[in-house]
XYZ file of C-alpha atoms in Angstrom:
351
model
C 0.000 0.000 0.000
C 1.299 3.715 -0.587
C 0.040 4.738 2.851
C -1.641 3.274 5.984
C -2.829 4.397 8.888
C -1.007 3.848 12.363
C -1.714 1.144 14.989
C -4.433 3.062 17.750
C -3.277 5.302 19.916
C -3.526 4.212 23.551
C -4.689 7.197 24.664
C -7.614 6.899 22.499
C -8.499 3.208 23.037
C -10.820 4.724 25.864
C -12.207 7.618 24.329
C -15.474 7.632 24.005
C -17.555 11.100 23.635
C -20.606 11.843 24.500
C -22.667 13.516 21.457
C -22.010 17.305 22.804
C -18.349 16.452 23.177
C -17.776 15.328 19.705
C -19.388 18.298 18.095
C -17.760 20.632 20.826
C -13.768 19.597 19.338
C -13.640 20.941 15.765
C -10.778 18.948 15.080
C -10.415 14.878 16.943
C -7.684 13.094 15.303
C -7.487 9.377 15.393
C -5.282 7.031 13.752
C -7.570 3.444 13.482
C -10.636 2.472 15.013
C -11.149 0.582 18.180
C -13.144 -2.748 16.854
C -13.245 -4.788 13.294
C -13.939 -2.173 10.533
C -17.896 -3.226 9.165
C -17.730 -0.434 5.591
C -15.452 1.508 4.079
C -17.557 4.004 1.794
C -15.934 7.059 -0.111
C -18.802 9.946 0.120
C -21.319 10.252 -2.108
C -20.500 12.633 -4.614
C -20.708 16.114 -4.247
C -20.760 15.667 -0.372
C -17.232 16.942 1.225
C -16.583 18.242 4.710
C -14.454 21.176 5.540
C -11.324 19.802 7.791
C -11.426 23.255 9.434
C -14.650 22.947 10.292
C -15.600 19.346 10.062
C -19.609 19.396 10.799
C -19.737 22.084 7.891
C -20.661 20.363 4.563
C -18.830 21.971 1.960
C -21.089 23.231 -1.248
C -19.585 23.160 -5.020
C -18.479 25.272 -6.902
C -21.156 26.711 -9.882
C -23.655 23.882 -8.080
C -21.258 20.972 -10.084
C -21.635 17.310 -8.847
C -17.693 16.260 -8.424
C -16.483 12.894 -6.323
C -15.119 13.204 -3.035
C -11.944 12.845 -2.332
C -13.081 11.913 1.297
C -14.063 8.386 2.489
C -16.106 7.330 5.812
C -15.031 4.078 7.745
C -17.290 2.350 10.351
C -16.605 -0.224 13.028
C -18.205 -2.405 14.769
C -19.058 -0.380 17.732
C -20.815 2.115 15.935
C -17.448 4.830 15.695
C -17.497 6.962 12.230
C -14.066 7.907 11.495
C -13.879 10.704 7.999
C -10.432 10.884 6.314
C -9.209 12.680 3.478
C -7.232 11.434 0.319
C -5.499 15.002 0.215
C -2.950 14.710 2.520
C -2.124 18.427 2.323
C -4.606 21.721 2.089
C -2.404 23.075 -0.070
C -3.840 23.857 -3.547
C -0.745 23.015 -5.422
C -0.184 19.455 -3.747
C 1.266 17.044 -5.652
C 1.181 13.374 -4.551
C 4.631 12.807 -6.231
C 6.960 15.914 -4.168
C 5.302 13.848 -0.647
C 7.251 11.938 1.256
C 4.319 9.140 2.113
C 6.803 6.802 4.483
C 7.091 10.393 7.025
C 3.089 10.971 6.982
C 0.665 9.744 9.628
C -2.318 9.218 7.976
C -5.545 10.118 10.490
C -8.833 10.611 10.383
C -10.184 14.320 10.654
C -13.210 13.784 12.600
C -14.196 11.181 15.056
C -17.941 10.113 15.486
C -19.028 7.858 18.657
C -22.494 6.456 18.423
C -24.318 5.679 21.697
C -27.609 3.813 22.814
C -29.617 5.938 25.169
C -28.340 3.919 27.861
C -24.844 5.245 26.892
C -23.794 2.340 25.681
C -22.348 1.429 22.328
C -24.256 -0.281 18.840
C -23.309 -3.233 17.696
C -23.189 -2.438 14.088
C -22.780 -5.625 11.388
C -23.654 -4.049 8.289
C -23.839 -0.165 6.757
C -25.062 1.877 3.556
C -24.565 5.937 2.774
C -27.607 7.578 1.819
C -27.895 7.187 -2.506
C -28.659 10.740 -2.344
C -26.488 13.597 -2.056
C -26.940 13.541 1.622
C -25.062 12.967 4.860
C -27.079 9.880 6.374
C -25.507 6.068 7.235
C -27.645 3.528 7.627
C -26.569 1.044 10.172
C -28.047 -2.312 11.026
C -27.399 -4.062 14.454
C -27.042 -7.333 16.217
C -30.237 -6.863 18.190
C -32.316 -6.331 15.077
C -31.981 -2.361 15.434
C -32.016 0.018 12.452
C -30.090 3.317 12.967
C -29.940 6.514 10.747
C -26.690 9.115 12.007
C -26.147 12.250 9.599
C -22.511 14.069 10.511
C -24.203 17.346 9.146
C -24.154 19.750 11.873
C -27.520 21.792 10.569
C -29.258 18.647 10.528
C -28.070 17.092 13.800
C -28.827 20.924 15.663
C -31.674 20.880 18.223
C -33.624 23.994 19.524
C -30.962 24.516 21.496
C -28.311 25.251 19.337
C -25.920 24.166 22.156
C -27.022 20.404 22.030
C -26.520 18.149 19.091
C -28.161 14.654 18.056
C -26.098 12.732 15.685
C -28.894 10.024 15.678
C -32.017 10.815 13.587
C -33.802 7.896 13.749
C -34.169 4.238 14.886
C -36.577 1.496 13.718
C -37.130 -1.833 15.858
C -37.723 -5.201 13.510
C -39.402 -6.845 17.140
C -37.530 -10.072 15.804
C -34.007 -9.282 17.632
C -32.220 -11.115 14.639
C -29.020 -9.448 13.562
C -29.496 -7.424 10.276
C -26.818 -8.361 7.683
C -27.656 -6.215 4.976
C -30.167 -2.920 4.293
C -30.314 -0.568 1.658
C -32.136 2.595 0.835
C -34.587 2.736 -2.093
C -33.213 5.141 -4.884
C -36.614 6.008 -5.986
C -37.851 6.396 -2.679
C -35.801 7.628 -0.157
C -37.441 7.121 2.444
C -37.817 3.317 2.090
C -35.411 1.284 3.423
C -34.871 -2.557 2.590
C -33.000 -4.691 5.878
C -32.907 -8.381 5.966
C -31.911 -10.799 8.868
C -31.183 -14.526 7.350
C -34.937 -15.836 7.426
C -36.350 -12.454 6.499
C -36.642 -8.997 4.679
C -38.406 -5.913 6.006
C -39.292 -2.577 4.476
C -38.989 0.416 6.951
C -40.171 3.686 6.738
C -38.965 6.947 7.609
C -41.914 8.076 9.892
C -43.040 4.456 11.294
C -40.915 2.932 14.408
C -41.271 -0.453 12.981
C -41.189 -2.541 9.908
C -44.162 -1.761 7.388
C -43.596 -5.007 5.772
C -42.556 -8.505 6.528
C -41.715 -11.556 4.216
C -42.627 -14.908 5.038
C -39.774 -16.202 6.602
C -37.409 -19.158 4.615
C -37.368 -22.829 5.879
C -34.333 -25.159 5.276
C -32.114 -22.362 4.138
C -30.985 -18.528 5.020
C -30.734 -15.203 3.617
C -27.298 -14.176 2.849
C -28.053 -10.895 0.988
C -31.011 -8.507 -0.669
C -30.830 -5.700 -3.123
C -33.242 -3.207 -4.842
C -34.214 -2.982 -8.467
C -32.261 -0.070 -9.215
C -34.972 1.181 -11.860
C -38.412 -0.264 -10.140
C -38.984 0.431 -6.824
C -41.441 -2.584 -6.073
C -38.405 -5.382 -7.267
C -36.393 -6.835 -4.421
C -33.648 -9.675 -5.224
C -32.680 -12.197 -2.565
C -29.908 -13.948 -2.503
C -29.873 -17.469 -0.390
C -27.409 -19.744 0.973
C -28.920 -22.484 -0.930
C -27.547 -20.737 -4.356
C -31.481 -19.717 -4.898
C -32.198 -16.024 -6.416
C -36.022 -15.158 -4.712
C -37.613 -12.348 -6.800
C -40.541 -10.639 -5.413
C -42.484 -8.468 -7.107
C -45.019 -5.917 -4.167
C -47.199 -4.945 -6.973
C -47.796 -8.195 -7.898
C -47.886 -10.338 -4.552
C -46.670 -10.094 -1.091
C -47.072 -13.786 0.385
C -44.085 -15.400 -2.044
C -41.465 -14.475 -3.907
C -42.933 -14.163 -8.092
C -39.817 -15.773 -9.378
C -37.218 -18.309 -8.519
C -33.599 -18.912 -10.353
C -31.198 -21.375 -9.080
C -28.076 -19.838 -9.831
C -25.120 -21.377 -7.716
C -24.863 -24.892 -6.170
C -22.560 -22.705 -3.350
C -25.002 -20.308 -2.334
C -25.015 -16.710 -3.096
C -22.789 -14.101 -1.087
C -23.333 -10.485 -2.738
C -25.338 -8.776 -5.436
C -24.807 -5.528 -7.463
C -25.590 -3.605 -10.442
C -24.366 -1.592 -13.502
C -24.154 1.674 -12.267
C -26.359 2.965 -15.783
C -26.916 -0.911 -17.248
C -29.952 -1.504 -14.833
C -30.497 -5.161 -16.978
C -26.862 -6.029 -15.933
C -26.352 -7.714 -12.733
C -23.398 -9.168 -11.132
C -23.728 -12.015 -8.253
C -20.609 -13.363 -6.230
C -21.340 -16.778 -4.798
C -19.482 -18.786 -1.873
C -16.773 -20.925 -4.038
C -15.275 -17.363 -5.091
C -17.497 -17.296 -8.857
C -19.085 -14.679 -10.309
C -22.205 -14.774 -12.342
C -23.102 -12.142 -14.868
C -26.704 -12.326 -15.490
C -29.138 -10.207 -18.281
C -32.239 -9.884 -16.984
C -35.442 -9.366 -18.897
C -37.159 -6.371 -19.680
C -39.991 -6.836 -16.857
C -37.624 -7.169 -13.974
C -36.042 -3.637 -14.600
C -38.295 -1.611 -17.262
C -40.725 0.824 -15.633
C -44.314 0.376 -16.882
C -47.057 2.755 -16.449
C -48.653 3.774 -13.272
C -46.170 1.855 -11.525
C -44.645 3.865 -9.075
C -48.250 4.837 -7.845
C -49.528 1.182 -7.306
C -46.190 0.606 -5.145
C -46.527 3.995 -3.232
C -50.665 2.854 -2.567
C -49.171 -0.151 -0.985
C -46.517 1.731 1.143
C -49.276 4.401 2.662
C -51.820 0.984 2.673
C -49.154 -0.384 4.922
C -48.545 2.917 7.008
C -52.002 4.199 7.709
C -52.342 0.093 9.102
C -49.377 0.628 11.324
C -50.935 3.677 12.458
C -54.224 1.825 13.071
C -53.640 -0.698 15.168
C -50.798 1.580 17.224
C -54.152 3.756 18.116
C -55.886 1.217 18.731
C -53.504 -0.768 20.781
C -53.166 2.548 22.772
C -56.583 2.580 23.366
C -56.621 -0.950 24.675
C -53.781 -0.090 27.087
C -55.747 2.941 28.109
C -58.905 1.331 28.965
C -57.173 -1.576 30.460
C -55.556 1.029 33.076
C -58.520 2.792 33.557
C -60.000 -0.738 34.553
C -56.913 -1.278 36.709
C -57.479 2.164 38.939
C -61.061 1.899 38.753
C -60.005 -1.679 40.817
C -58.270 -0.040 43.073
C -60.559 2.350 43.939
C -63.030 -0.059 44.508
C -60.624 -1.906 46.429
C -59.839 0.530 48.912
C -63.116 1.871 49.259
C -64.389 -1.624 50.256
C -61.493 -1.306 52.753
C -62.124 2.240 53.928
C -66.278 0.456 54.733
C -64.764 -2.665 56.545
């Protein structure tokens, strides 16, 4: 490697900041993290922070898009550490007239995730927003779905003094360790997670999943992905080399589709960044499978997206529903419980 970053510091293998502290140092400089690295993501493009000024996102010049020259690494106990591929601020650097062997390459900014309880995630997978936009996505042991931004304007409460780096959680209720989410690049505010015996689909304003699959017998769930062109696709990769392909406009009890397409099982899916009909799947025995798929698994047809979004708010106003009405129940049902004793101690007060 031309450069690598330094063996922890031990005066940083305790550090852990509270989410005023981080925000309150402009400039925390770390050399590794402190547990197993779960992503490495360069930002998404367009997105750069100012080192000066770290919480600042930086805005183009003449509104341009341009990549980032800045990556984002996150480890397993939910740290964020942001470096930068320009090793100097000067504007004439020049990789070549740098010494690399005399540089300690750190992170700029440090970010420490914490539970309520002030204790620390568990993260096991992660995803950047597909937007230009300063959200991670992280997915827990305990089932837990977090959304952090590292954008100071969007982290800012009322009090300008206090800052929340976490801007939302979801709970799946099945405490299975998510392995893989993703969010929805026509809709960003759905979000795809799967544990290995099934996916959900979260969304932004509901607490919990909005939809379940039926969970998998005799086999697990090693990854999912989005259609990249129709919102209503999901692929599935299984262990047992299966491709499930479901289809929410069409039905929502089984998969529409089946392919068997390793004997190994399947480990990772992606897609052409502009060839939506090209996919790519990675299986266990180290093969990769180049597939072409067919016009109605990635060509948007009419009316489409508005089906899919009637089943999302379908799914929402039912969350909503029975949350009402389950917090009716518990209201009546401790309205029952004082009225008892009342009665209780009124029968007392006679005797």
């Amino acid at each position: 490697p031309l450069i690598a970053s330094h063996l922890l510091e031990p005066n940083s293998a305790t550090q852990n900041l509270t989410q005023v502290e981080v925000f309150s140092k402009k400039n925390f400089h770390f050399s590794s993290h402190r547990s197993p690295i779960k992503s490495v993501n360069f930002l998404p493009n367009g997105v750069s922070l100012d080192k000066k000024n770290p919480f600042s996102v930086q805005s183009n010049e003449n509104g341009k898009s341009s990549h980032s020259d800045q990556f984002i690494s996150v480890s397993e106990d939910g740290q964020m550490l942001f470096w930068d591929l320009n090793l100097n601020d000067k504007k004439d650097y020049k990789t070549g007239e740098i010494d690399l062997s005399k540089i300690v390459f750190k992170a700029f900014l440090s970010l420490q995730l914490f539970k309520p309880d002030q204790s620390v995630y568990n993260v096991k997978c992660v995803s950047l927003s597909v937007l230009q936009g300063t959200t991670v996505l992280m997915g827990t042991d305990d089932g837990d779905l977090v959304s952090a931004s590292y954008h100071a304007n969007e982290c800012c409460r009322e009090d300008s003094s206090k800052y929340d780096i976490i801007k939302g959680t979801w709970n799946s209720n099945s405490k299975l360790t998510i392995i893989n989410i993703q969010q929805n690049s026509q809709i960003p505010n759905l979000i795809l997670a799967t544990n290995e015996i099934s996916f959900q689909l979260y969304f932004k304003e509901v607490g919990f999943p909005i939809f379940t699959s039926t969970p998998i017998s005799n086999t697990k769930i090693s990854c999912v992905k989005f259609s990249p062109t129709r919102a209503s696709i999901i692929f599935v990769g299984r262990e047992d080399g299966m491709l499930d392909i479901w289809d929410l406009n069409d039905q929502t009890e089984i998969s529409s589709q089946q392919h068997l397409i390793s004997a190994t099982g399947i480990s990772s899916i992606e897609f052409h960044s502009s060839k939506s009909h090209l996919m790519v799947i990675g299986d266990r025995d180290g093969a990769v499978h180049l597939l072409y798929l067919p016009q109605t698994y990635y060509k948007v047809y009419k009316s489409e997206e508005k089906f899919f979004e009637s089943f999302i708010n379908i799914s929402v106003n039912k969350y909503h529903y029975y949350k009402k009405e389950y917090e009716s129940l518990e209201q009546e049902n401790n309205n029952d419980k004082i009225n008892r004793q009342n009665d209780e101690e009124n029968q007392r007060l006679k005797n």
